[in-house]
Steps between C-alpha positions, in 0.01 A plus 500: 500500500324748762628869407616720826212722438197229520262510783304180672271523770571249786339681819603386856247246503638320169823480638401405836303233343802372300743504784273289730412239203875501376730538786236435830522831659229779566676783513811682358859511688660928522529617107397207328147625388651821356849279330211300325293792380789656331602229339134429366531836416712470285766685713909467528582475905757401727392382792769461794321238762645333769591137488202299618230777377364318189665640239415157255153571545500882392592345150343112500181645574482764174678232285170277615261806389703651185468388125885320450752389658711678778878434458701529827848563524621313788865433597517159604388179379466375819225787612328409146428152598362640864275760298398302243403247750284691711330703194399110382404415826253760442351461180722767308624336209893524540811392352884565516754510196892505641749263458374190644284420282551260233431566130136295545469735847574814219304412284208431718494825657556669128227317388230624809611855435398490125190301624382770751546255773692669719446819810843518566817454341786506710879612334823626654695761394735284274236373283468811339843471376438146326453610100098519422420529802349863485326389175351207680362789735333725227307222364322464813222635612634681842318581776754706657868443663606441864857562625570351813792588712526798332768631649736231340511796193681770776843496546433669774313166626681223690375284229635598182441290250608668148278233323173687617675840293333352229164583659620834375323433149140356580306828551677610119406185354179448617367879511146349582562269791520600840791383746456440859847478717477398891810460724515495894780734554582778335644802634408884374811433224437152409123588442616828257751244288196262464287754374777680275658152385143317406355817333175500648215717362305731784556202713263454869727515710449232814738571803324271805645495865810287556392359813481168518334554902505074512864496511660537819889628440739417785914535539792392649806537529725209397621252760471129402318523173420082505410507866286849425316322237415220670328653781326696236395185289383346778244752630353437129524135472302325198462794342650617118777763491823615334831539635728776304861489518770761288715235341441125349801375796228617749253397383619120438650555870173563679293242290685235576492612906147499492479169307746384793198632776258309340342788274361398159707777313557592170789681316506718179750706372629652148803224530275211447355301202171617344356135594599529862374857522200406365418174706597750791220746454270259381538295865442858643222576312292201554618466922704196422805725668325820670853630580702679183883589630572725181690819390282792311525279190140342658330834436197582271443174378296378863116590442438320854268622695584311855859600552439592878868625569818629270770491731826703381827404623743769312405884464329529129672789303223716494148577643296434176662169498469414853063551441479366205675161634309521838179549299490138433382449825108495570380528121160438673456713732577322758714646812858388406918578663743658349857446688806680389853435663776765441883547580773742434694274273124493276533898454827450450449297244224700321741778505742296312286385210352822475848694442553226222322713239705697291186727403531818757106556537422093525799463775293820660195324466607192638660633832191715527286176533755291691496762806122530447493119564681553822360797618143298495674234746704703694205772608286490794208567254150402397676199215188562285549875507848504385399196231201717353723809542720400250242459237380855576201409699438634838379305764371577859659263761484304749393210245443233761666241267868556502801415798535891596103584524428187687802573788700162393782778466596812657740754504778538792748675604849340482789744563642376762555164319623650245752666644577219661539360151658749305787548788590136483544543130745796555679351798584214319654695193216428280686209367188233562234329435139465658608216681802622715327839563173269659782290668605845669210617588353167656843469702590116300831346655601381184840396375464852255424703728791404789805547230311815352524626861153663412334320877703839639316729277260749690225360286519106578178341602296858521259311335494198675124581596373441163449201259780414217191523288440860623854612404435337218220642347621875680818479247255427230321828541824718574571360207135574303506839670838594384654531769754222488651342168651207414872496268653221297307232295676162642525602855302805568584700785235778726621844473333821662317741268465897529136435595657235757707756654222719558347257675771392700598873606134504647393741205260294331259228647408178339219331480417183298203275511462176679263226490254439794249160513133624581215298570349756201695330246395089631184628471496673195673194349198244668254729303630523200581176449110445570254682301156503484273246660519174340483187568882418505414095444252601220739721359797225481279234369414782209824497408557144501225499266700802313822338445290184384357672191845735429670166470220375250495748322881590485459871676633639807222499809447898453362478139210261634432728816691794713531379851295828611201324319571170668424687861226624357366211401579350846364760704165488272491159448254526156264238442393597165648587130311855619668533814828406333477773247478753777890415605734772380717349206208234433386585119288291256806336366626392829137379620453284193825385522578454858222576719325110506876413656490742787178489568489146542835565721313756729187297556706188587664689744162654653348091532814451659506774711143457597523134605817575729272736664193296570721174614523547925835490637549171625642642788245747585216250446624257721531777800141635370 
């Protein structure tokens, strides 16, 4: 076992040398050099990363170099399988032990460890709680331990999981060993009840940027969420994304609508079996359904790199929630869109859940995070300066890459139609709903409003210049702004606020936001959904090629290759095992494995290619 206080000397160009013959790539990603020296070290650290900014490889790369084996602590089996996967794919000697694996699968993997056999052992919390377990442990010769999603130990988190309090013990049990803990999102409190909670010793202390500059954050307002979300899906046809929705009724709801358009979409929620859950993920994993419809219960346990859009229907309850779940988009680097919908009746309903505590400082805590959540729709504000705000990191905007920096939105003034608005409400006693005050102010002859007798009212089509969708979404933000409220659970009526009545006495003027189309934002879209320069006919037949070997070999297309290498690939076109190697995420593994495959693919292509070319138009030889 390697004491804390032992020294090795790997200088940059060791490491470099092992990250380009392991995992492909010449040089390190933000932190990663300095995560791996401390943990060759020797060293406790936490390192707080963003989602997408290789956190696996700050500890697969020392397990490869140490004496042992690392044990990581991860929560899901699901995210095991993905890790252990990729680690195989290159060359790390890997191996899971959870719950579904037979007693011959058990014993297998018992028998490896004893043998030395193994870089990595991957656990979840719960298996320290099975009797022997920690003995099983001592026995071994450890390299060092690796806590992912570290901030499953806080209950400060918004992943509490009290199965990872047993963490608590490993740096008094094993005095010698270091421990490693990663997690994308942490804020200043969560990060100070990992630290307390896991005990570590003089720990370095890894706090990178949040940004994640290839997402693009955009929202709206709520109008038709089905029709929203189609237009949306269908500026990023054939491509792999998740749909988030608060409750298992939605979710079902909006699966089977996009089934009914013709979308190949998936459903997963807590309410179904573990079979059809797992069948579910595994279809999304391997792009046999690129759509997942799917409440928060489809969380840490997607390691894919290609999502290229997380589309949320229903506000999240909090901030760290809402980036950790949007963080499964664009894994690779790749530019990826984030879409969030909101409505009064969502806040309303965060509100609720979050006055369900009967702790005082949790119900605080809750309502805190719920009007955070808002106030980062609601504002005419940088997105991704109110986002990295909350995790205490200040950023300079304009961004370029959310709806308010780009001009997709902007800020007007709206008093007038508001008090057009708010003196409907009061003219009509308050006693209705959204739909008769719109009704009023659009000037309907309908049946209601002749034996109301509310056509006489001063008020009566003073709005008749504006869209039903207008009113519509201008009650919304009375509402958001609290101006207006809304009174009764089975037929809620509008009512006039304090705030209202400033505004309708001419005290106070209101402005809300309101979205604009921009060429800026086709544009933007057209790029990003076209990096780089490669061949685009190349680059499909490379994946062909990809999802012909995942299916041999039983693996989803990312563990053989990233997409991001496939474009490089086709816009180099190698001709050589040489050239090959110089792809980012091309190691030795990979080559030996793989290379002869897409190699052959790429040169077939370039024959092809080059024939085309050299055969005369018929037409064009025939006027020649």
């Amino acid at each position: 076992m390697h004491a804390l206080d032992s020294r090795e000397t790997w200088n940059d160009a060791d490491l470099l040398a092992a990250l380009r013959r392991i995992f492909g790539y010449t040089s390190f990603r933000p932190q990663q050099r300095d995560i791996i020296r401390g943990i060759l070290d020797g060293r406790d650290s936490l390192s707080i990363m963003p989602t997408g900014g290789g956190k696996s490889l700050c500890f697969q790369l020392p397990a490869a170099l140490r004496d042992g084996v690392c044990v990581v602590i991860s929560p899901l089996i699901s995210l095991m399988k993905d890790q252990v996967d990729a680690a195989c794919a290159n060359g790390l000697r890997a191996a899971a032990l959870n719950s579904s694996l037979d007693a011959a699968g058990r014993g297998a993997v018992h028998a490896a460890l004893r043998e030395g056999a193994l870089d990595l052992l991957y656990i979840s919390p719960e298996r320290l709680n099975v009797p022997g377990f920690w003995d099983t442990l001592a026995a071994l010769p450890l390299a060092f331990f690796a806590i992912d999603e570290a901030h499953c130990i806080s209950q400060w988190g918004h992943d509490f999981r009290p199965d990872y309090l047993a963490l608590s013990g490993l740096v008094e049990r094993f005095p010698g060993c270091p421990v490693a803990a990663f997690t994308a999102t942490a804020t200043p409190e969560v990060e100070r009840d990992i630290l307390q909670r896991l005990g570590l010793r003089d720990p370095l202390l890894i706090r990178s940027s949040f940004d994640r500059p290839n997402l693009f954050y955009h929202v709206q307002p709520k109008e038709n969420v089905h029709a929203q979300l189609t237009a949306f899906l269908e500026r990023h046809a054939g491509e792999s994304g998740i749909v988030y929705r608060s409750t298992r009724k939605k979710v079902e709801e909006t699966a089977a609508f996009l089934q009914k358009k013709g979308f190949r979409a998936g459903c997963y929620h807590a309410g179904l079996g573990d079979a059809e859950r797992a069948r579910a993920q595994e279809a999304f994993r391997r792009d046999e359904c690129p759509l997942m419809v799917a409440t928060v219960a489809f969380g840490m346990g997607i390691d894919k790199p290609d999502v290229r859009f997380v589309a949320h229907l229903d506000l999240p309850k909090n901030l760290e929630s809402y980036y950790q779940e949007t963080g499964r988009a664009g894994r690779d680097g790749d530019p990826a869109h984030c879409l969030l919908l909101y409505s009064p009746a969502d806040m309303a309903q965060l509100l609720y859940f979050a006055r369900q505590s009967e702790d005082e400082d949790q119900r605080a805590v809750a309502e805190r995070q719920a009007y955070a959540m808002l106030d980062y729709a609601d504002r005419n504000e940088c997105r991704r300066k109110t986002l990295l705000a909350y995790f205490g990191e200040a950023y300079q905007a304009p961004c370029g890459g959310c709806d308010v920096c780009t001009g997709e939105i902007r800020e007007e003034d709206y008093t007038i139609e508001a008090q057009k608005a708010l003196s409907a409400m009061v003219r009509s006693g308050c006693r209705f709903g959204r739909v008769l005050i719109m009704d009023i102010l659009m000037g309907a002859d309908s049946r209601r409003i002749r034996e109301t007798g509310f056509h006489s009212l001063p008020t009566y089509g003073v709005g008749k210049d504006r869209s039903r969708r207008f009113w519509r979404y201008l009650i919304d933000a009375l509402l958001r702004h609290g101006l207006a409220a809304t009174e009764g659970e089975d037929y809620p009526v509008l009512r006039v606020t304090e705030a209202g009545w400033e505004t309708l006495r001419g005290k106070n003027p209101f402005r809300a936001l309101r979205i604009v189309e921009t060429r800026a934002k086709r544009t933007r879209e057209k790029t990003a959904a076209d990096p780089g320069s490669a061949d685009e006919s190349l680059f499909q037949r490379l994946r062909e090629e990809r999802r012909r070997l995942a299916e041999a070999a039983q693996v989803p297309p990312y563990v053989i290759f990233h997409d991001r290498a496939l474009r490089e690939m086709a816009a180099r076109k190698p001709a050589s095992p040489e050239e090959l190697l110089d792809v980012p995420g091309v190691g030795e593994k990979k080559l030996r494995q793989y290379g002869e495959a897409f190699l052959a693919a790429i040169a077939a292509h370039v024959s092809e290619t080059d024939v085309s070319a050299a055969t005369p138009d018929p037409v064009s030889a025939a006027s020649a």
